[in-house]
Short mmCIF file of C-alpha atoms in Angstrom, two decimals:
data_model
loop_
_atom_site.label_atom_id
_atom_site.label_comp_id
_atom_site.label_asym_id
_atom_site.label_seq_id
_atom_site.Cartn_x
_atom_site.Cartn_y
_atom_site.Cartn_z
CA MET A 1110 -28.83 14.08 -21.35
CA SER A 1111 -28.21 16.35 -24.16
CA ASP A 1112 -24.49 17.69 -24.73
CA THR A 1113 -25.65 20.96 -24.18
CA ALA A 1114 -26.91 19.74 -20.54
CA VAL A 1115 -23.56 18.22 -20.39
CA SER A 1116 -21.15 21.47 -21.32
CA ALA A 1117 -23.24 24.03 -19.03
CA GLU A 1118 -22.25 21.75 -15.71
CA PRO A 1119 -19.50 22.93 -14.07
CA ARG A 1120 -16.04 21.61 -13.62
CA LEU A 1121 -16.20 18.99 -11.02
CA THR A 1122 -13.09 20.59 -9.25
CA SER A 1123 -14.63 23.60 -9.50
CA LEU A 1124 -17.39 22.78 -6.69
CA ALA A 1125 -14.42 21.12 -4.41
CA HIS A 1126 -12.33 23.84 -2.16
CA GLY A 1127 -9.91 20.92 -2.27
CA GLY A 1128 -9.41 18.10 -4.13
CA GLY A 1129 -8.27 14.07 -3.70
CA CYS A 1130 -6.45 13.28 -0.60
CA GLY A 1131 -5.23 17.31 -0.22
CA CYS A 1132 -8.81 17.53 1.41
CA LYS A 1133 -7.16 15.68 4.15
CA ILE A 1134 -7.45 18.10 7.57
CA ALA A 1135 -3.63 18.86 8.53
CA PRO A 1136 -1.96 16.57 10.51
CA GLY A 1137 -1.13 19.03 12.82
CA VAL A 1138 -4.92 20.03 12.98
CA LEU A 1139 -6.06 16.52 13.18
CA SER A 1140 -3.67 15.73 16.81
CA GLU A 1141 -5.38 18.59 17.87
CA ILE A 1142 -8.74 17.53 17.34
CA LEU A 1143 -8.24 13.97 18.89
CA ARG A 1144 -6.14 15.05 21.54
CA GLY A 1145 -9.22 15.34 23.87
CA GLN A 1146 -11.01 12.27 22.74
CA ALA A 1147 -11.74 9.71 25.46
CA PRO A 1148 -10.19 6.64 25.13
CA LEU A 1149 -12.36 3.76 24.20
CA PRO A 1150 -12.10 -0.04 25.09
CA VAL A 1151 -9.64 -2.17 23.18
CA PRO A 1152 -10.41 -5.74 22.72
CA PRO A 1153 -7.05 -7.93 22.39
CA GLU A 1154 -8.73 -9.22 19.03
CA LEU A 1155 -8.29 -5.67 17.74
CA LEU A 1156 -4.73 -5.97 16.31
CA VAL A 1157 -4.27 -2.80 14.46
CA GLY A 1158 -6.40 0.29 15.91
CA ILE A 1159 -5.37 3.86 16.20
CA GLU A 1160 -2.27 4.20 17.99
CA THR A 1161 -0.25 4.43 15.34
CA SER A 1162 -2.31 5.79 12.39
CA ASP A 1163 -2.19 3.14 10.35
CA ASP A 1164 -4.12 2.47 6.85
CA ALA A 1165 -6.56 0.11 8.36
CA ALA A 1166 -8.05 -1.59 11.50
CA VAL A 1167 -7.24 -5.00 11.89
CA TYR A 1168 -9.84 -7.15 13.71
CA LYS A 1169 -8.88 -11.00 14.49
CA LEU A 1170 -11.35 -13.65 13.98
CA ASN A 1171 -9.36 -17.02 14.55
CA ASP A 1172 -6.06 -18.09 14.09
CA ARG A 1173 -6.00 -17.70 10.34
CA GLN A 1174 -8.25 -14.79 9.59
CA ALA A 1175 -8.81 -11.42 10.47
CA VAL A 1176 -10.77 -8.79 9.00
CA VAL A 1177 -9.36 -5.56 7.63
CA ALA A 1178 -11.61 -2.71 7.71
CA THR A 1179 -10.56 1.02 6.32
CA THR A 1180 -12.67 3.71 4.49
CA ASP A 1181 -11.89 6.84 2.57
CA PHE A 1182 -13.66 9.61 0.32
CA PHE A 1183 -12.76 12.93 -0.93
CA MET A 1184 -13.83 15.37 -3.48
CA PRO A 1185 -12.87 15.31 -7.01
CA ILE A 1186 -8.97 15.43 -8.14
CA VAL A 1187 -9.91 15.93 -11.60
CA ASP A 1188 -12.78 16.84 -13.50
CA ASP A 1189 -13.80 13.74 -15.68
CA PRO A 1190 -16.68 12.05 -13.12
CA HIS A 1191 -15.50 8.18 -14.36
CA ASP A 1192 -12.09 9.35 -13.57
CA PHE A 1193 -12.53 10.62 -10.20
CA GLY A 1194 -14.96 7.67 -9.44
CA ARG A 1195 -11.76 5.39 -10.37
CA ILE A 1196 -9.11 7.39 -8.61
CA ALA A 1197 -11.04 7.73 -5.35
CA ALA A 1198 -12.02 3.76 -5.24
CA THR A 1199 -8.60 2.88 -5.89
CA ASN A 1200 -7.31 5.09 -3.13
CA ALA A 1201 -9.55 3.65 -0.65
CA ILE A 1202 -8.80 -0.11 -1.49
CA SER A 1203 -5.36 0.58 -1.44
CA ASP A 1204 -5.78 0.68 2.44
CA VAL A 1205 -6.60 -3.17 2.32
CA TYR A 1206 -3.51 -3.98 0.30
CA ALA A 1207 -1.66 -1.84 2.63
CA MET A 1208 -2.13 -3.95 5.80
CA GLY A 1209 -0.82 -7.25 3.57
CA GLY A 1210 -5.26 -8.13 3.20
CA THR A 1211 -6.95 -9.12 -0.05
CA PRO A 1212 -9.96 -7.17 -0.35
CA LEU A 1213 -13.63 -8.94 -0.17
CA PHE A 1214 -16.50 -6.18 -1.12
CA ALA A 1215 -16.57 -2.41 -0.72
CA LEU A 1216 -19.60 -0.16 0.17
CA ALA A 1217 -20.17 3.09 -1.58
CA LEU A 1218 -19.86 6.47 0.30
CA VAL A 1219 -21.78 9.02 -2.08
CA GLY A 1220 -22.31 13.00 -1.46
CA MET A 1221 -23.50 14.98 -4.33
CA PRO A 1222 -25.11 18.50 -5.12
CA VAL A 1223 -27.64 17.13 -6.70
CA ASN A 1224 -29.17 20.40 -8.18
CA VAL A 1225 -25.97 21.21 -10.04
CA LEU A 1226 -25.04 17.86 -11.11
CA SER A 1227 -26.99 15.44 -13.92
CA THR A 1228 -28.03 11.90 -12.71
CA ALA A 1229 -25.80 11.16 -15.87
CA THR A 1230 -22.73 12.64 -14.54
CA ILE A 1231 -23.36 11.08 -10.60
CA GLY A 1232 -23.99 7.70 -12.57
CA ALA A 1233 -20.65 8.12 -14.16
CA ILE A 1234 -18.77 8.73 -11.03
CA LEU A 1235 -20.20 5.61 -9.73
CA ASP A 1236 -19.31 3.65 -12.52
CA GLY A 1237 -15.73 4.78 -12.09
CA GLY A 1238 -15.65 3.81 -8.72
CA ALA A 1239 -17.56 0.19 -10.00
CA THR A 1240 -14.87 0.03 -12.60
CA ALA A 1241 -11.60 0.08 -10.20
CA CYS A 1242 -13.56 -2.44 -7.83
CA ARG A 1243 -14.36 -4.77 -11.12
CA THR A 1244 -10.36 -4.69 -11.28
CA ALA A 1245 -9.88 -5.34 -7.77
CA GLY A 1246 -12.16 -8.42 -8.11
CA ILE A 1247 -15.09 -7.06 -5.49
CA PRO A 1248 -18.12 -6.50 -5.40
CA ILE A 1249 -19.72 -2.88 -4.42
CA ALA A 1250 -22.07 -4.40 -2.19
CA GLY A 1251 -24.38 -1.14 -0.57
CA GLY A 1252 -23.56 2.11 0.46
CA HIS A 1253 -24.99 5.54 1.54
CA THR A 1254 -25.76 8.69 0.09
CA ILE A 1255 -26.68 12.16 0.77
CA ASP A 1256 -26.94 15.69 -1.28
CA SER A 1257 -24.25 17.70 -0.13
CA VAL A 1258 -22.87 21.22 -1.21
CA GLU A 1259 -19.71 19.47 -2.81
CA PRO A 1260 -19.40 16.18 -4.41
CA ILE A 1261 -17.66 13.28 -2.00
CA TYR A 1262 -17.10 9.94 -3.52
CA GLY A 1263 -15.32 6.96 -1.73
CA LEU A 1264 -15.20 3.70 -0.04
CA VAL A 1265 -15.75 1.46 3.08
CA ALA A 1266 -13.43 -1.54 2.05
CA ILE A 1267 -13.43 -4.59 3.46
CA GLY A 1268 -10.79 -7.55 3.29
CA LEU A 1269 -9.19 -10.42 4.61
CA VAL A 1270 -5.66 -11.13 5.75
CA ASP A 1271 -3.93 -14.13 7.94
CA PRO A 1272 -3.21 -12.79 11.39
CA ALA A 1273 0.83 -14.14 10.94
CA HIS A 1274 1.03 -11.96 7.67
CA VAL A 1275 -0.62 -8.16 9.15
CA LYS A 1276 2.06 -5.65 8.30
CA SER A 1277 1.07 -2.57 10.01
CA ASN A 1278 3.17 0.71 9.55
CA ALA A 1279 4.93 -0.03 13.33
CA GLY A 1280 7.36 -2.84 12.43
CA ALA A 1281 10.60 -0.84 11.10
CA ARG A 1282 13.80 -1.68 12.80
CA PRO A 1283 17.08 -0.30 12.43
CA GLY A 1284 19.06 -1.67 9.10
CA ASP A 1285 15.93 -1.76 7.32
CA VAL A 1286 15.69 -0.81 3.72
CA LEU A 1287 13.15 1.60 2.64
CA VAL A 1288 11.23 1.02 -0.48
CA LEU A 1289 8.87 3.18 -2.76
CA GLY A 1290 6.23 1.73 -4.97
CA LYS A 1291 5.25 4.99 -7.16
CA PRO A 1292 6.66 8.17 -8.23
CA LEU A 1293 5.44 11.38 -6.24
CA GLY A 1294 3.99 14.42 -7.42
CA VAL A 1295 0.11 13.56 -8.10
CA GLY A 1296 -0.81 16.55 -5.80
CA ILE A 1297 1.45 19.06 -8.25
CA PHE A 1298 -0.36 17.55 -11.25
CA SER A 1299 -3.86 17.94 -9.68
CA ALA A 1300 -2.95 22.13 -9.04
CA ALA A 1301 -1.71 22.31 -12.20
CA LEU A 1302 -4.84 20.69 -13.86
CA LYS A 1303 -7.23 23.04 -11.57
CA LYS A 1304 -5.25 26.01 -13.37
CA GLY A 1305 -5.67 24.52 -16.95
CA ALA A 1306 -2.21 24.19 -17.30
CA LEU A 1307 -1.91 19.98 -17.17
CA ASP A 1308 -1.13 18.96 -20.93
CA ALA A 1309 -2.78 15.59 -21.88
CA ALA A 1310 0.46 13.58 -21.77
CA GLY A 1311 0.55 14.82 -18.06
CA TYR A 1312 -2.98 13.95 -17.44
CA ALA A 1313 -2.27 10.31 -18.87
CA ARG A 1314 0.64 10.20 -16.15
CA MET A 1315 -1.82 11.02 -13.63
CA ILE A 1316 -4.32 8.93 -14.19
CA ASP A 1317 -2.03 6.28 -14.75
CA THR A 1318 -0.85 6.25 -11.34
CA THR A 1319 -3.78 7.15 -9.44
CA THR A 1320 -6.06 4.20 -10.85
CA ARG A 1321 -3.39 1.81 -10.51
CA LEU A 1322 -4.08 -1.15 -7.45
CA ASN A 1323 -1.37 -1.28 -4.76
CA THR A 1324 -2.11 -4.73 -5.71
CA PRO A 1325 1.78 -6.15 -4.58
CA GLY A 1326 0.49 -5.61 -0.46
CA PRO A 1327 -0.63 -9.05 0.06
CA ASP A 1328 2.94 -10.78 -1.90
CA LEU A 1329 4.94 -8.27 0.10
CA ALA A 1330 3.28 -9.19 3.56
CA ARG A 1331 3.95 -12.93 3.25
CA LEU A 1332 7.81 -12.30 2.74
CA ASP A 1333 10.12 -12.85 5.26
CA GLY A 1334 12.10 -9.64 6.27
CA LEU A 1335 9.47 -7.62 5.16
CA HIS A 1336 8.44 -5.71 8.54
CA ALA A 1337 6.37 -2.67 7.62
CA ILE A 1338 4.26 -1.11 5.09
CA THR A 1339 2.33 2.07 4.45
CA ASP A 1340 0.56 3.99 1.43
CA VAL A 1341 1.71 7.55 0.81
CA THR A 1342 -1.51 9.67 0.39
CA GLY A 1343 -2.58 12.93 2.06
CA PHE A 1344 0.25 14.13 4.52
CA GLY A 1345 2.69 13.27 1.59
CA LEU A 1346 6.10 10.77 1.86
CA ALA A 1347 7.57 13.15 4.80
CA GLY A 1348 4.35 12.86 6.77
CA HIS A 1349 3.90 8.82 6.05
CA ALA A 1350 7.30 8.11 6.75
CA LEU A 1351 7.26 10.38 10.20
CA GLU A 1352 3.91 7.93 11.01
CA MET A 1353 6.40 5.16 10.46
CA ALA A 1354 9.21 6.29 12.20
CA ARG A 1355 6.81 7.32 15.27
CA GLY A 1356 5.01 3.87 15.16
CA SER A 1357 8.22 2.07 14.78
CA GLY A 1358 10.27 3.71 17.53
CA CYS A 1359 12.83 4.57 14.57
CA ARG A 1360 14.70 6.84 12.76
CA LEU A 1361 13.87 7.27 9.17
CA GLU A 1362 16.36 8.39 6.41
CA ILE A 1363 15.50 9.34 2.89
CA ASP A 1364 17.83 10.02 -0.08
CA TRP A 1365 15.83 12.73 -1.65
CA SER A 1366 18.43 12.10 -4.98
CA ALA A 1367 16.85 8.72 -5.09
CA VAL A 1368 12.70 9.45 -4.56
CA PRO A 1369 11.30 9.15 -8.08
CA ILE A 1370 9.10 11.88 -9.15
CA LEU A 1371 7.16 11.86 -12.01
CA GLU A 1372 7.77 12.94 -15.47
CA GLY A 1373 7.04 16.72 -15.48
CA VAL A 1374 6.32 17.41 -12.36
CA ARG A 1375 9.27 19.48 -11.42
CA ASP A 1376 8.69 22.04 -13.70
CA LEU A 1377 5.13 22.63 -12.87
CA ALA A 1378 6.14 22.92 -9.43
CA ALA A 1379 8.88 25.64 -10.36
CA ALA A 1380 6.16 27.31 -12.22
CA GLY A 1381 4.03 27.52 -8.99
CA PHE A 1382 1.52 25.20 -9.29
CA VAL A 1383 1.85 24.06 -5.79
CA THR A 1384 -1.47 22.70 -3.56
CA GLY A 1385 -2.15 24.35 -0.35
CA ALA A 1386 -2.11 21.06 1.28
CA SER A 1387 1.50 20.90 1.02
CA GLY A 1388 2.04 24.03 2.92
CA ARG A 1389 -0.11 22.91 5.69
CA ASN A 1390 1.70 19.52 5.92
CA TRP A 1391 5.10 21.13 6.41
CA ALA A 1392 3.53 23.66 8.71
CA SER A 1393 2.27 20.23 10.89
CA TYR A 1394 5.13 18.12 10.88
CA GLY A 1395 8.07 20.22 9.36
CA GLY A 1396 9.87 21.03 12.57
CA GLN A 1397 10.05 16.80 12.87
CA VAL A 1398 12.08 16.82 9.84
CA SER A 1399 16.10 17.31 9.34
CA PHE A 1400 18.00 18.01 6.45
CA LEU A 1401 21.82 17.05 6.16
CA ARG A 1402 21.40 20.02 3.68
CA GLU A 1403 19.24 22.86 3.24
CA MET A 1404 16.07 21.59 1.16
CA SER A 1405 14.94 24.02 -2.08
CA ALA A 1406 11.28 25.56 -1.17
CA LEU A 1407 10.47 23.26 -4.27
CA ASP A 1408 11.59 20.04 -2.67
CA ARG A 1409 10.15 20.53 0.37
CA ALA A 1410 6.79 20.80 -1.23
CA LEU A 1411 7.28 17.66 -3.24
CA ILE A 1412 8.47 15.83 0.00
CA CYS A 1413 5.18 17.25 1.41
CA ASP A 1414 2.97 16.70 -1.49
CA PRO A 1415 -0.43 15.20 -0.98
CA GLN A 1416 -0.38 11.95 -2.88
CA THR A 1417 -4.01 10.58 -4.00
CA SER A 1418 -3.92 6.80 -4.31
CA GLY A 1419 0.09 7.05 -3.81
CA GLY A 1420 2.46 4.32 -3.40
CA LEU A 1421 3.32 1.21 -0.91
CA LEU A 1422 6.02 2.65 1.12
CA VAL A 1423 7.65 -0.94 2.58
CA ALA A 1424 10.38 -1.42 5.32
CA CYS A 1425 12.56 -4.60 4.90
CA ALA A 1426 16.07 -5.96 6.16
CA SER A 1427 18.42 -5.69 3.34
CA PRO A 1428 18.79 -9.38 2.15
CA SER A 1429 14.80 -9.19 1.20
CA VAL A 1430 15.44 -6.01 -0.83
CA PRO A 1431 15.82 -8.14 -4.45
CA ALA A 1432 12.70 -9.77 -3.58
CA VAL A 1433 10.47 -7.08 -2.67
CA LEU A 1434 11.50 -5.58 -5.95
CA ASP A 1435 10.91 -9.07 -7.54
CA VAL A 1436 7.03 -8.41 -6.05
CA PHE A 1437 6.76 -4.72 -7.06
CA ARG A 1438 7.80 -5.61 -10.54
CA ALA A 1439 5.83 -8.83 -11.15
CA HIS A 1440 2.78 -6.30 -10.65
CA GLY A 1441 3.90 -3.85 -13.24
CA PHE A 1442 5.64 -1.35 -10.49
CA ASP A 1443 8.89 0.51 -11.19
CA ALA A 1444 9.71 0.29 -7.17
CA ALA A 1445 12.95 2.26 -6.20
CA VAL A 1446 15.15 1.78 -2.84
CA ILE A 1447 14.73 5.54 -1.17
CA GLY A 1448 16.67 5.34 1.99
CA GLY A 1449 16.57 3.05 5.32
CA VAL A 1450 15.99 3.03 8.96
CA GLU A 1451 18.18 4.07 11.89
CA GLU A 1452 18.26 4.08 15.53
CA GLY A 1453 16.80 7.28 16.71
CA ALA A 1454 13.56 9.02 16.36
CA GLY A 1455 12.19 11.52 14.02
CA LEU A 1456 13.12 11.87 9.61
CA SER A 1457 16.08 12.97 8.31
CA VAL A 1458 16.32 13.45 4.24
CA ARG A 1459 20.02 13.74 2.90
#
């Protein structure tokens, strides 16, 4: 493909009505859709299903092995095709790590406007996904392709976990401490990028966080005192914390001043670069969040900001916090203690 052909192609983000995990159907709308679905048989081997909106399904094979199965796909969050593929694949594989599992292989899900994008561009997206899978040490063993109006890429990711070490989003206990593995702000960065307002340093920070595999998951799951894990993605920190609270039958409390934010994000948010998904998230679950003081509109946007390939949110007993932080550090993550778990229900932010 010639340089002229490349330059004539539209920006990937211009072909998508939303990007990354910001494409998710809003939590409130999703609840309405699923409310009328007839229940299906649940075999005893299905250790984790749809009951608590967890990150993946887990099916027990025997006393030492269970299959972890998940899928994730979305429209472009960046314009570079290779980076888009890497981010989408990293995000999909993260759900295996979030259950305490080790990925085995993946299947590619590919929908592309073949009359708009060149085969070279589409190939670069797939190569980006393959790069993430090579980093995870797994093959892409197949997949499915369609001709679609918007570019779509993602994976079915399959892994293994010892049933004794499965960590769902529903195990948090009163007295636990909350630890977050990655800073927030990816949605803000993506909104700025789409409008040409993200500088090279901001883009580099965005790519660094979104292509970093959540490899601490399996090591965390084997720790004594580690009770629950989820990854923070399209529903934002508040949304996924609420899912953990509901699944665990507890109340989560977040110390907002302790939550790490990517450098430059606050300035961009103050300048108006906020995703529509952030507002949809707040409209869906804002009534379930209580504040010990009134949060600004900017802070509400950040706590609801959709994270693409976001960090692991962990609930663990207080004595286990040093070990949890050590595991994150050993994998190259600067994790932060951001709150705790109490008796009650819902989410409070102080």
